[in-house]
mmCIF file of C-alpha atoms in Angstrom:
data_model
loop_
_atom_site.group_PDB
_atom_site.id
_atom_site.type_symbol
_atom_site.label_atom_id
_atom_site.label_comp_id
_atom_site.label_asym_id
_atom_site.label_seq_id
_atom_site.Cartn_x
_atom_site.Cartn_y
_atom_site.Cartn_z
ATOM 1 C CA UNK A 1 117.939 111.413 142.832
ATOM 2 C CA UNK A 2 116.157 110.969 139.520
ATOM 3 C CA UNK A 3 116.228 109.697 135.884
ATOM 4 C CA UNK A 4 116.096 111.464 132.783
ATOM 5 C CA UNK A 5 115.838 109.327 129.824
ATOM 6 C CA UNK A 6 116.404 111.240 126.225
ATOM 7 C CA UNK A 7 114.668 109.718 123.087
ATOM 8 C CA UNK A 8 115.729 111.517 120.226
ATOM 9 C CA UNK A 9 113.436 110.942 116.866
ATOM 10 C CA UNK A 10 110.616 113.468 116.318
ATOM 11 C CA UNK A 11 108.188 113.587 112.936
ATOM 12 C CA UNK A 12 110.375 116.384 112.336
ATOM 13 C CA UNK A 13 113.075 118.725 113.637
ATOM 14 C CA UNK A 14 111.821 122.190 114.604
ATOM 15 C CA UNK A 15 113.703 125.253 113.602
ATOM 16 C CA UNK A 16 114.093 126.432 116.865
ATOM 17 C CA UNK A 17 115.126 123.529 118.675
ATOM 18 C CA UNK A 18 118.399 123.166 119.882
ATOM 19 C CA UNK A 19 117.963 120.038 121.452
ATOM 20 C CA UNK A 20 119.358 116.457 120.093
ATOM 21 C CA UNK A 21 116.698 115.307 118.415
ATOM 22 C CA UNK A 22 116.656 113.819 114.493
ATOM 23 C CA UNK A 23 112.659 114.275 111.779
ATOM 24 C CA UNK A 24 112.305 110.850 111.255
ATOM 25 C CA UNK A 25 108.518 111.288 109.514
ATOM 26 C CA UNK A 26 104.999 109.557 110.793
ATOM 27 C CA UNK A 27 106.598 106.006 110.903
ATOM 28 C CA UNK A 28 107.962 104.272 114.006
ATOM 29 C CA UNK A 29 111.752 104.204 114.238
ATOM 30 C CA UNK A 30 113.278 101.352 112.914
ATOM 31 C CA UNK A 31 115.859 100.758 115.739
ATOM 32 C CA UNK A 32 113.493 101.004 118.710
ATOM 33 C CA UNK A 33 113.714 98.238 120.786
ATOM 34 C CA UNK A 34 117.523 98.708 120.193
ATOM 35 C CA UNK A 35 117.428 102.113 121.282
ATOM 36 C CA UNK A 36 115.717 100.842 124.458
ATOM 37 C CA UNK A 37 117.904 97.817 125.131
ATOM 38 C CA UNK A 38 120.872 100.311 125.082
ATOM 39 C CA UNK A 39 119.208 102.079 127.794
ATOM 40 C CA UNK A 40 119.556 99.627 129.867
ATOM 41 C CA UNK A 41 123.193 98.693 128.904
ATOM 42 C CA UNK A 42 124.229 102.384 129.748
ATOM 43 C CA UNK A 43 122.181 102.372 133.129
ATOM 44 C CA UNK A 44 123.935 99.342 134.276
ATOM 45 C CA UNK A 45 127.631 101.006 133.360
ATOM 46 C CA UNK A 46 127.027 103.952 135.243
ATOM 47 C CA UNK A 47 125.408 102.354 138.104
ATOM 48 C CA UNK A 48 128.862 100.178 138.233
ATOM 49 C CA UNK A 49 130.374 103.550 138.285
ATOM 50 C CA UNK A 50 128.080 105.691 140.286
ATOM 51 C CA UNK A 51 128.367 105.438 144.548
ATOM 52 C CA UNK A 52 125.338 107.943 144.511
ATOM 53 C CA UNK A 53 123.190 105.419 141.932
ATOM 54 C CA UNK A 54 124.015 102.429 144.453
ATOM 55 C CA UNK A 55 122.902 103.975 147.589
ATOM 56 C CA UNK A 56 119.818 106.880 146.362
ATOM 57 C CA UNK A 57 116.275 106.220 145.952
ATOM 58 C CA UNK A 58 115.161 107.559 142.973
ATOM 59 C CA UNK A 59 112.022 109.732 142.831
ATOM 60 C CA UNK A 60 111.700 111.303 139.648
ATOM 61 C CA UNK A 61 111.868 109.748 136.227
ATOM 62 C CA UNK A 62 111.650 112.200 133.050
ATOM 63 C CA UNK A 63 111.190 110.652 129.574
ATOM 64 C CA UNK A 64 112.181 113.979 127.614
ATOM 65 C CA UNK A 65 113.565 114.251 123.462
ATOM 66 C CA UNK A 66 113.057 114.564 121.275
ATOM 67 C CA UNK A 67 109.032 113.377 121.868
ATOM 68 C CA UNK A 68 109.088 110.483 123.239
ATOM 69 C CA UNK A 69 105.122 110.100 122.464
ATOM 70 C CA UNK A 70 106.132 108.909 119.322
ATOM 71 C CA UNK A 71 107.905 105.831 120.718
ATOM 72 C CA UNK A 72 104.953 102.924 121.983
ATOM 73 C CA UNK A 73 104.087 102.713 125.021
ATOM 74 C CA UNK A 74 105.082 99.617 125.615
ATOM 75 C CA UNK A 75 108.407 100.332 125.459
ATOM 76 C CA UNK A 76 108.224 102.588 128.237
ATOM 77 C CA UNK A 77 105.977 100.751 130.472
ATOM 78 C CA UNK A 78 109.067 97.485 130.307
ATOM 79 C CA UNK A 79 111.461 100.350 130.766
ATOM 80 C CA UNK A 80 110.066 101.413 133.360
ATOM 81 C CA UNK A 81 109.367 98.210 135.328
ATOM 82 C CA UNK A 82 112.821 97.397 134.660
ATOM 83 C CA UNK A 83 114.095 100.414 136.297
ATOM 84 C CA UNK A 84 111.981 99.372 139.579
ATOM 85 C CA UNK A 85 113.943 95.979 139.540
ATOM 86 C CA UNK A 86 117.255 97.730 139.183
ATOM 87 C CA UNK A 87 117.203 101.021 141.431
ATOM 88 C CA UNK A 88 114.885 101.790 144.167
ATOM 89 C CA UNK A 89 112.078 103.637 142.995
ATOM 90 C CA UNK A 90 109.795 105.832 145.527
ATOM 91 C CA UNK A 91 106.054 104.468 145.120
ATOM 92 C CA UNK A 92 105.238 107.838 144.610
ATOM 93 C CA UNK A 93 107.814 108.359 142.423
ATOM 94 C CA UNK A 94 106.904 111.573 139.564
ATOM 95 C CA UNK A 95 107.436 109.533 136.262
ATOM 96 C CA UNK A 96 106.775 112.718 133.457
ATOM 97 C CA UNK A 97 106.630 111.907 129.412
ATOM 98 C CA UNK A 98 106.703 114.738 127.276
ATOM 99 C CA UNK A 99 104.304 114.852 124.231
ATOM 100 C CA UNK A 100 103.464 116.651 121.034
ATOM 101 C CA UNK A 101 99.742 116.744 120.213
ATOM 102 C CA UNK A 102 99.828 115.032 116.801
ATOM 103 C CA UNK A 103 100.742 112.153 118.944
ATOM 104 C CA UNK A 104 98.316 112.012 121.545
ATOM 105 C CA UNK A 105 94.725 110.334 121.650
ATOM 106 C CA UNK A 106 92.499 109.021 124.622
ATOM 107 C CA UNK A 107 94.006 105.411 124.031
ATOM 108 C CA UNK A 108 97.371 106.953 123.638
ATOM 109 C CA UNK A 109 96.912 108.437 127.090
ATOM 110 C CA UNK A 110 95.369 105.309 128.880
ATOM 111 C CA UNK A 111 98.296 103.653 127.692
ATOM 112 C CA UNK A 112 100.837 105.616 129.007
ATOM 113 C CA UNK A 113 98.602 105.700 131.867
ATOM 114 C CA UNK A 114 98.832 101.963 132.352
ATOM 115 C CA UNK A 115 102.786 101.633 131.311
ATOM 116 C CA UNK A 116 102.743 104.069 134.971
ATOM 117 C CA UNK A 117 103.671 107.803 133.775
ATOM 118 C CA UNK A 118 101.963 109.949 135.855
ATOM 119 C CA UNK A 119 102.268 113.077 134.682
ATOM 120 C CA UNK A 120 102.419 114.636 130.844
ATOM 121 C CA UNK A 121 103.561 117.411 129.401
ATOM 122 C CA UNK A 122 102.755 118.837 125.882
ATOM 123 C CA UNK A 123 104.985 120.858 123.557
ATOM 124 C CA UNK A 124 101.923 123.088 121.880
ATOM 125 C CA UNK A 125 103.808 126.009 121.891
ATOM 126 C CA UNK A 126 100.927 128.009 119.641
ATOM 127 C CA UNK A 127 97.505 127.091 118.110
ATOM 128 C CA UNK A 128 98.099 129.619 116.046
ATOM 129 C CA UNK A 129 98.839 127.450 112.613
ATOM 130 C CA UNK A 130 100.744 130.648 111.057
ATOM 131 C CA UNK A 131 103.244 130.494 113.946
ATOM 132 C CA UNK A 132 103.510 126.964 114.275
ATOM 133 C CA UNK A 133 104.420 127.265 110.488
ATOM 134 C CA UNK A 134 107.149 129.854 111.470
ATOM 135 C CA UNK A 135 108.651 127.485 113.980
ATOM 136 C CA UNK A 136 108.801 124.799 111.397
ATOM 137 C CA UNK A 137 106.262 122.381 113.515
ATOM 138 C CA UNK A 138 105.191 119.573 111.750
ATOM 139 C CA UNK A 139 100.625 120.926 112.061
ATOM 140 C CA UNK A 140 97.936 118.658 112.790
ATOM 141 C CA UNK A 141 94.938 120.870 113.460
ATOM 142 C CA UNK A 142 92.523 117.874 114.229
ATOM 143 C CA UNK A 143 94.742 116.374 116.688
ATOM 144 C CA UNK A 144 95.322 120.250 118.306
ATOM 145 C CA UNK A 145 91.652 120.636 118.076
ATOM 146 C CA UNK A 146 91.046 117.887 120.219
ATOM 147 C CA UNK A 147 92.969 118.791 122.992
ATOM 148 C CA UNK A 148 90.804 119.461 125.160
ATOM 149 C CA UNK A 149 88.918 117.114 124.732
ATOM 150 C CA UNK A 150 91.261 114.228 125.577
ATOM 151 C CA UNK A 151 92.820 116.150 128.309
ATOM 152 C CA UNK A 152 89.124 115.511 130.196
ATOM 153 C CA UNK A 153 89.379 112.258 129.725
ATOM 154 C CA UNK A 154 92.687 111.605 130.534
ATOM 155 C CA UNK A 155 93.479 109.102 133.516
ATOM 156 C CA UNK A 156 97.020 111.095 134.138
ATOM 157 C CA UNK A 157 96.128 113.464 136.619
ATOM 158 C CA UNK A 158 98.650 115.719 135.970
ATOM 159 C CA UNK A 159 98.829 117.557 132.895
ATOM 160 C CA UNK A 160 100.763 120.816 131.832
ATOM 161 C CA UNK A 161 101.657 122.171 128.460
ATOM 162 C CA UNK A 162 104.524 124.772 126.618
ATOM 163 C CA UNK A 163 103.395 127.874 125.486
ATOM 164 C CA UNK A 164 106.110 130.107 123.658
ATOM 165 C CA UNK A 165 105.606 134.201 122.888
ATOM 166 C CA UNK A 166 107.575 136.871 120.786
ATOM 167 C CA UNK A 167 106.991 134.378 117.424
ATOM 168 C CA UNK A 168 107.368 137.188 114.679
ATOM 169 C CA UNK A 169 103.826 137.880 112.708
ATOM 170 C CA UNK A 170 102.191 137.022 116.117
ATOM 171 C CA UNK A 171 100.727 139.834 118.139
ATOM 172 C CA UNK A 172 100.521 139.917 121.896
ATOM 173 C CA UNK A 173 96.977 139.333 121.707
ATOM 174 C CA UNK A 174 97.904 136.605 119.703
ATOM 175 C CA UNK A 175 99.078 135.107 122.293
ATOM 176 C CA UNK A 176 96.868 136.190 125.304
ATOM 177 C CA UNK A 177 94.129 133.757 122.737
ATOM 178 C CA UNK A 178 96.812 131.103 123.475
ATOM 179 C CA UNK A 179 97.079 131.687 127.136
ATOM 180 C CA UNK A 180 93.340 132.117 127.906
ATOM 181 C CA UNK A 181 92.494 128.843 126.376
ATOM 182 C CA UNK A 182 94.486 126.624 128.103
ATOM 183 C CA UNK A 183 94.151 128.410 131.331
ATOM 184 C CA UNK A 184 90.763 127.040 130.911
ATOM 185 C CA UNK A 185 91.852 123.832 130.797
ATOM 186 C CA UNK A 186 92.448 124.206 134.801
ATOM 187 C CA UNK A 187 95.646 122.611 133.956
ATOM 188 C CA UNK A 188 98.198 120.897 136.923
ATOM 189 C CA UNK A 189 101.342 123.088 135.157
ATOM 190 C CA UNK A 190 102.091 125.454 132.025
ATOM 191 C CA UNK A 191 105.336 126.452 130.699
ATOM 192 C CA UNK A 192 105.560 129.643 129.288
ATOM 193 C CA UNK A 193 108.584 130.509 127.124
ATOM 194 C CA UNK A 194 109.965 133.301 124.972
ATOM 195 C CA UNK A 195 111.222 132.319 121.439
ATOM 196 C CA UNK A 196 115.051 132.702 121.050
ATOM 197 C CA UNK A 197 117.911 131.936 118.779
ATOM 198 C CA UNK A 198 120.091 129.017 119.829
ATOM 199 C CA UNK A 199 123.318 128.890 118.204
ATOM 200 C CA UNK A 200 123.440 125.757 115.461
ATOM 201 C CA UNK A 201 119.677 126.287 114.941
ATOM 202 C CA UNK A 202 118.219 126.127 111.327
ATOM 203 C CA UNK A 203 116.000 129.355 113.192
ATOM 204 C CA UNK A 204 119.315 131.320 114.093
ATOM 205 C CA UNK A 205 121.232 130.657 110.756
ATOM 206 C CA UNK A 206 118.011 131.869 109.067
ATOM 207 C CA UNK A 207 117.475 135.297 111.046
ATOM 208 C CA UNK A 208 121.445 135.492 110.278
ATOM 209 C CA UNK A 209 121.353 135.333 106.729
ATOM 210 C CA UNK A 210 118.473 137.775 106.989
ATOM 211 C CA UNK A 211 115.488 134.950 105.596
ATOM 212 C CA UNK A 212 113.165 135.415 108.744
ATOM 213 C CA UNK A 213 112.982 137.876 111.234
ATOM 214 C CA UNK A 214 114.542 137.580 114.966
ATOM 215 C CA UNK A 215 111.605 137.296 117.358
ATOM 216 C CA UNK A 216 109.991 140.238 118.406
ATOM 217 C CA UNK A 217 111.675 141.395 121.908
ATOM 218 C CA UNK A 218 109.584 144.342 122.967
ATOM 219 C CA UNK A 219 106.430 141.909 122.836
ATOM 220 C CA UNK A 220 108.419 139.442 124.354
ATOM 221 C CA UNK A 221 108.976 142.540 127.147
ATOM 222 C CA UNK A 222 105.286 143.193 127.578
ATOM 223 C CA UNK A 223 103.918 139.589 128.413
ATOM 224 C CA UNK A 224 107.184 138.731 130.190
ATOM 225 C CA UNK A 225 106.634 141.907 132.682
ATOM 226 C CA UNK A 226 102.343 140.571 132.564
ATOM 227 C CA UNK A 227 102.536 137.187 133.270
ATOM 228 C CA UNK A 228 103.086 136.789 137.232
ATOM 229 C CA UNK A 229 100.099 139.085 138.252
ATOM 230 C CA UNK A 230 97.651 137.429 135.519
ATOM 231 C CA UNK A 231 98.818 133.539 136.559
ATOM 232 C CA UNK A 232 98.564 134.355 140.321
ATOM 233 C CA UNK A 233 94.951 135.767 139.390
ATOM 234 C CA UNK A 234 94.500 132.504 137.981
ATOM 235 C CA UNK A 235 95.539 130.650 140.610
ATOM 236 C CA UNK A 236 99.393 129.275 140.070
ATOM 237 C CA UNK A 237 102.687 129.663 141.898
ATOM 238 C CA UNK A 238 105.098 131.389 139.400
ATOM 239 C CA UNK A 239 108.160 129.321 140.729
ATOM 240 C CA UNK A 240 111.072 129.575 138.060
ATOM 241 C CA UNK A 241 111.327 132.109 135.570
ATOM 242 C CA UNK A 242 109.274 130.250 132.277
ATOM 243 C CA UNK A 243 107.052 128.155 135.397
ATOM 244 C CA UNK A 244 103.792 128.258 136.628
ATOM 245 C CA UNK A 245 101.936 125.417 138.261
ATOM 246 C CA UNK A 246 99.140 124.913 140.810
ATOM 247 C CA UNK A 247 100.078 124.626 144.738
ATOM 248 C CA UNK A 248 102.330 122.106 145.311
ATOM 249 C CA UNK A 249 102.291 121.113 141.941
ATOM 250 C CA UNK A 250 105.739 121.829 141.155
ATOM 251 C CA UNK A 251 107.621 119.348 138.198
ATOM 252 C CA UNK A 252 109.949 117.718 141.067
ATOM 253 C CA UNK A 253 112.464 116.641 138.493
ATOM 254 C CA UNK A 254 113.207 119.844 137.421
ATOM 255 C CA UNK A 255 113.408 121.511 140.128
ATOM 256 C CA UNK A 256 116.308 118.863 140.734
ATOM 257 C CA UNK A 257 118.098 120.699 137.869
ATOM 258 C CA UNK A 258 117.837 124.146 139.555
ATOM 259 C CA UNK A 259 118.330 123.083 142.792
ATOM 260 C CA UNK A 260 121.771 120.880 142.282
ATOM 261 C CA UNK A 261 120.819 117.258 142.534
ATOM 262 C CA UNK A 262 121.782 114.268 140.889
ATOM 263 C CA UNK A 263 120.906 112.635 138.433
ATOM 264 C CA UNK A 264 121.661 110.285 135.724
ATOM 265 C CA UNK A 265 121.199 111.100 132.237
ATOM 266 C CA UNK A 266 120.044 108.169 129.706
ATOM 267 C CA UNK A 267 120.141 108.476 125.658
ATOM 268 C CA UNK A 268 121.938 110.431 122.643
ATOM 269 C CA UNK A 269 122.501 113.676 123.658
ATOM 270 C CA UNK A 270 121.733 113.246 127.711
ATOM 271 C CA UNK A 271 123.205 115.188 130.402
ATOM 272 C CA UNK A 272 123.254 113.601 134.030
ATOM 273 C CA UNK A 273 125.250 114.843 137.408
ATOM 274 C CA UNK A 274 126.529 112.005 139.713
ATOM 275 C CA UNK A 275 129.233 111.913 142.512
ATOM 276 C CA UNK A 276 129.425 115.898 141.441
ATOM 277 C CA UNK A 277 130.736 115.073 138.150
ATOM 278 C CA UNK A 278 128.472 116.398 135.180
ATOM 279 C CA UNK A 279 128.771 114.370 131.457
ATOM 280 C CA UNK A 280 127.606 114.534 128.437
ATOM 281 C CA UNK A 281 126.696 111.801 125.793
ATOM 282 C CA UNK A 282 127.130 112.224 122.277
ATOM 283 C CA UNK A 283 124.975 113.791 120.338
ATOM 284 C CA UNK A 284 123.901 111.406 117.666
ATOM 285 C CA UNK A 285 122.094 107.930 118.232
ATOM 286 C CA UNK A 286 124.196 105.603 115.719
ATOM 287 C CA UNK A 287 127.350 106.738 117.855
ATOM 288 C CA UNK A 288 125.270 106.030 120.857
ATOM 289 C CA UNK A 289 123.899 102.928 120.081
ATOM 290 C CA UNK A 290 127.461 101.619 119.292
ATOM 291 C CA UNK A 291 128.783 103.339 122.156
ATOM 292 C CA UNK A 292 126.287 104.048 125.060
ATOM 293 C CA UNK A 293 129.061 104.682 128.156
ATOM 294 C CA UNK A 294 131.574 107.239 126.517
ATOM 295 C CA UNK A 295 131.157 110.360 127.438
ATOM 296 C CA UNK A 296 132.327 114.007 128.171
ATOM 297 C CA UNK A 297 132.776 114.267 131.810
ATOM 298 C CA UNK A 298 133.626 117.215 133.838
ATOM 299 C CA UNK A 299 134.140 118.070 137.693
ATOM 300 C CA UNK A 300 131.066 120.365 139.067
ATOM 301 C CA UNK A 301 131.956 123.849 140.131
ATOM 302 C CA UNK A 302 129.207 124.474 143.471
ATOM 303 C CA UNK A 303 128.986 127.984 143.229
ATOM 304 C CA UNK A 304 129.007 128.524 139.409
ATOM 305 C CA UNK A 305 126.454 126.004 139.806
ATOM 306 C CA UNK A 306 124.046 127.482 142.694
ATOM 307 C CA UNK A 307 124.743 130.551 140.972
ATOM 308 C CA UNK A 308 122.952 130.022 137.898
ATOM 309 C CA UNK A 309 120.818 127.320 138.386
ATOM 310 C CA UNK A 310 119.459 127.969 141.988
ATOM 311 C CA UNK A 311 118.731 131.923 141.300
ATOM 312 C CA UNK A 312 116.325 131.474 138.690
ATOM 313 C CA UNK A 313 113.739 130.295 141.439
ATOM 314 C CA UNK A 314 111.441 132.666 141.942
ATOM 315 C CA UNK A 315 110.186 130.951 145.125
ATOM 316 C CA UNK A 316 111.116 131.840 148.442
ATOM 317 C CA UNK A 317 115.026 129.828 148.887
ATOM 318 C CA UNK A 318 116.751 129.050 152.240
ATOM 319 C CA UNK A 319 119.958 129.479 150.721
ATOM 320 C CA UNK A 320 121.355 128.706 154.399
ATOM 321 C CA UNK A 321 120.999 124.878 153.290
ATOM 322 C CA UNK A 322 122.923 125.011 150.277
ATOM 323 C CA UNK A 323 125.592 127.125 151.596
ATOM 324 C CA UNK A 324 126.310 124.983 154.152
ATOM 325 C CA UNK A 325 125.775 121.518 152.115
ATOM 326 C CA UNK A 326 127.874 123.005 148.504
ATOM 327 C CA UNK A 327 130.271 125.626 149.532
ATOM 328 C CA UNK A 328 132.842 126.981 151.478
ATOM 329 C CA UNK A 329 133.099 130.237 153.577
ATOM 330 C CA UNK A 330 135.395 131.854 151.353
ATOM 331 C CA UNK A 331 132.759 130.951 148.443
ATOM 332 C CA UNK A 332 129.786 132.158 149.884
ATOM 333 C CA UNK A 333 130.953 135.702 151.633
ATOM 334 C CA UNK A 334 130.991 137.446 148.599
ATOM 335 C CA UNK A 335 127.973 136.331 147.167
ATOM 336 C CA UNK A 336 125.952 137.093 150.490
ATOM 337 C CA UNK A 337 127.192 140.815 150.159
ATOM 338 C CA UNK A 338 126.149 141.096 146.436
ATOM 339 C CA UNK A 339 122.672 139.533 147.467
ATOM 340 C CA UNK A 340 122.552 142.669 150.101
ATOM 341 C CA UNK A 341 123.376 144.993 147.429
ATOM 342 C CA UNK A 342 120.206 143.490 145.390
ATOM 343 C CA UNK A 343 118.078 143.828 148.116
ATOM 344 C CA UNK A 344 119.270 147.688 149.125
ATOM 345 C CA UNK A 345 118.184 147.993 145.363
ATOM 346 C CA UNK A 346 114.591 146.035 145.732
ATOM 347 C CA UNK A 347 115.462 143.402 143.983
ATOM 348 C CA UNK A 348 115.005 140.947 146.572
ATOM 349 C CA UNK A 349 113.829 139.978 150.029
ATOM 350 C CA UNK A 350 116.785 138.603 152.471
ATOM 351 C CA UNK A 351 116.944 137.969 155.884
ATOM 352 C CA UNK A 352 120.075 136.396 156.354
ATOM 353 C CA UNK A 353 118.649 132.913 155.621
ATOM 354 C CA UNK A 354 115.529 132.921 153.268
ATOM 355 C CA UNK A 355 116.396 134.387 149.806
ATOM 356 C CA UNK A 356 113.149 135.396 147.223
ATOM 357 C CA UNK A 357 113.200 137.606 144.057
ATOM 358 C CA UNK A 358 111.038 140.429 143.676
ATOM 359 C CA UNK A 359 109.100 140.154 140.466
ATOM 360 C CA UNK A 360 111.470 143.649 139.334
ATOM 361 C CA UNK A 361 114.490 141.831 139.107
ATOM 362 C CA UNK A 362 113.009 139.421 136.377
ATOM 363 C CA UNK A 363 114.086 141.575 133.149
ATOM 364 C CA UNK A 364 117.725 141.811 134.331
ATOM 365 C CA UNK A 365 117.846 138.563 135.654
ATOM 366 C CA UNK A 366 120.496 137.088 133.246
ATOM 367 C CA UNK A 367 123.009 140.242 134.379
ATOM 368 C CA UNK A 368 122.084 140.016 138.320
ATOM 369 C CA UNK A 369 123.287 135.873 138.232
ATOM 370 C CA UNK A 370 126.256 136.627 136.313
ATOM 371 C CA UNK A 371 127.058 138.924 139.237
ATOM 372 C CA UNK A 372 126.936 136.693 141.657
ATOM 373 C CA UNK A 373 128.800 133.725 139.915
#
């Protein structure tokens, strides 16, 4: 099983975002070793709670937000070593912190290095400084200039970063500058996602009352459809449907997301999944901080659940295993005739056992999962 931990301050709140998170400016957070000691008091709750957090090894940890590079290392590397007296943790456990790049420097890295996180991921999402103004990013060019730089020093071996397309005033080529850079970087894992409109977003109500533009879907289209043939030519696995990464490279804890496994969820605004019961905490900190074990809590639905989550893999499945393990007979009839009327289509390859997507079913993705649910 794993843990995600959510820490929710940024230097300020993107328009797009629709995660928790709260634009707090370049300071630290005044409450952070109380946001950190609460933590712990929640872990402890639902581990009194939790059959599946008494008996599992854990071997993921993900320290998402939020960006949880602006918080000091130190806090993570006692969090951390506190888990490891609490919970059995793998020694090779995958321990992942995202970052943003105003954030990062080589000491920053060595430090997060030494506090044990072993693999990083940055939110870039564009160099481009006009789009990063569109998305209402807070811009540091020196630090984004320097990227690459620290990246070759870095003692985290793993490294990946988020790339997002379809930004209105960008081009496609605009983007292809993006890609090809980074590509260069020979890095471990990229992310590569298309700009939407989340309901409650400052970006949605904007487009909505006509102030900016909806992003731009036919270019959106265009490197969607291009991406799998150039990344393979580059060398990664396209394994989800925004996922690249080198062989074997995969990020483990998410692919617990997609592939139904527990977890526990830590933080203001934190999902988790134990003893297949999925909650919810609430989504601001002061409530959380006075409050850190209440929760929305509902039962898991298996196939609703392997429906959407497990079928947006786009590497070969043996959905075998989790029919047997999640679902019953009557559950899993219907959906292996709909999966034979994909592949009498060419959507997919099926042989009874091992399920894989063909890279044609990707634009009506969304409509073929609904069918199966």
């Amino acid at each position: 099983m794993g843990i995600y931990v959510h820490y929710p301050y940024c230097y300020q709140k993107c328009d797009y975002c629709d995660f928790y998170s709260e634009g707090i400016g370049a300071s630290p957070s005044s409450n952070e070793s109380l946001l950190f000691d609460t933590y712990k008091k929640e872990f402890l709750h639902r581990r009194n709670e939790s059959n599946q957090l008494q008996s599992n090894k854990v071997d993921t940890i993900f320290f998402g937000g939020g960006t949880p590079s602006k918080a000091s290392p130190k806090h993570w590397k006692t969090l951390i070593e506190w888990f490891k007296n609490e919970i059995d943790i793998d020694a090779n456990a995958e321990i992942s912190l995202e970052a943003n790049p105003e954030d990062l420097s080589s000491e920053m890295l060595d430090a997060l290095y030494d506090a044990g996180i072993n693999r990083l991921n940055v939110g870039v999402q564009t160099q481009n400084e006009t789009g990063l103004q569109f998305l209402g990013r807070y811009v540091d060019r020196e630090k984004y200039s320097k990227l690459k730089e620290i990246f070759y020093h870095s003692p985290i071996g793993r490294l990946g970063i988020d790339l997002m397309y379809g930004i209105p005033s960008l081009t496609k080529a605009d983007f292809e500058k993006d890609l090809d850079y980074f590509l260069s970087f020979g890095l471990s894992h990229l992310s590569l996602y298309s700009l939407t409109m989340e309901k409650g977003t400052s970006y949605s109500r904007k487009v909505k009352d006509k102030l900016l533009p909806p992003p731009d879907e036919e270019i959106q289209r265009e490197i969607l459809e291009s991406l799998p043939q150039k990344m393979k030519e580059n060398g990664y696995v396209w394994y989800e449907v925004s996922n690249y990464c080198k062989p074997d490279q995969f990020s483990r804890h998410n692919l617990r997301y997609w592939m139904n496994e527990p977890y526990i969820g830590l933080g203001p605004g934190a999902h988790g999944f134990l003893d297949g019961f999925r909650y919810g905490n609430a989504r601001n900190t002061g409530s959380y901080l006075k409050s850190p074990t209440s929760a929305r809590k509902e039962q898991s639905t298996p196939l609703t659940e392997i429906a959407i989550s497990l079928f947006r893999l786009f590497v070969p499945i043996d959905l075998d295993s989790f029919f047997q393990m999640y679902l019953t007979k009557n559950d899993w009839e219907p959906m292996v005739r709909k999966i034979e009327s994909f592949q009498n289509l060419g959507l997919c390859d099926w042989d009874g056992t091992r399920f894989q997507w063909k890279s044609s079913a990707l634009l009506q993705l969304d409509d073929l999962i609904f069918q199966l649910v």
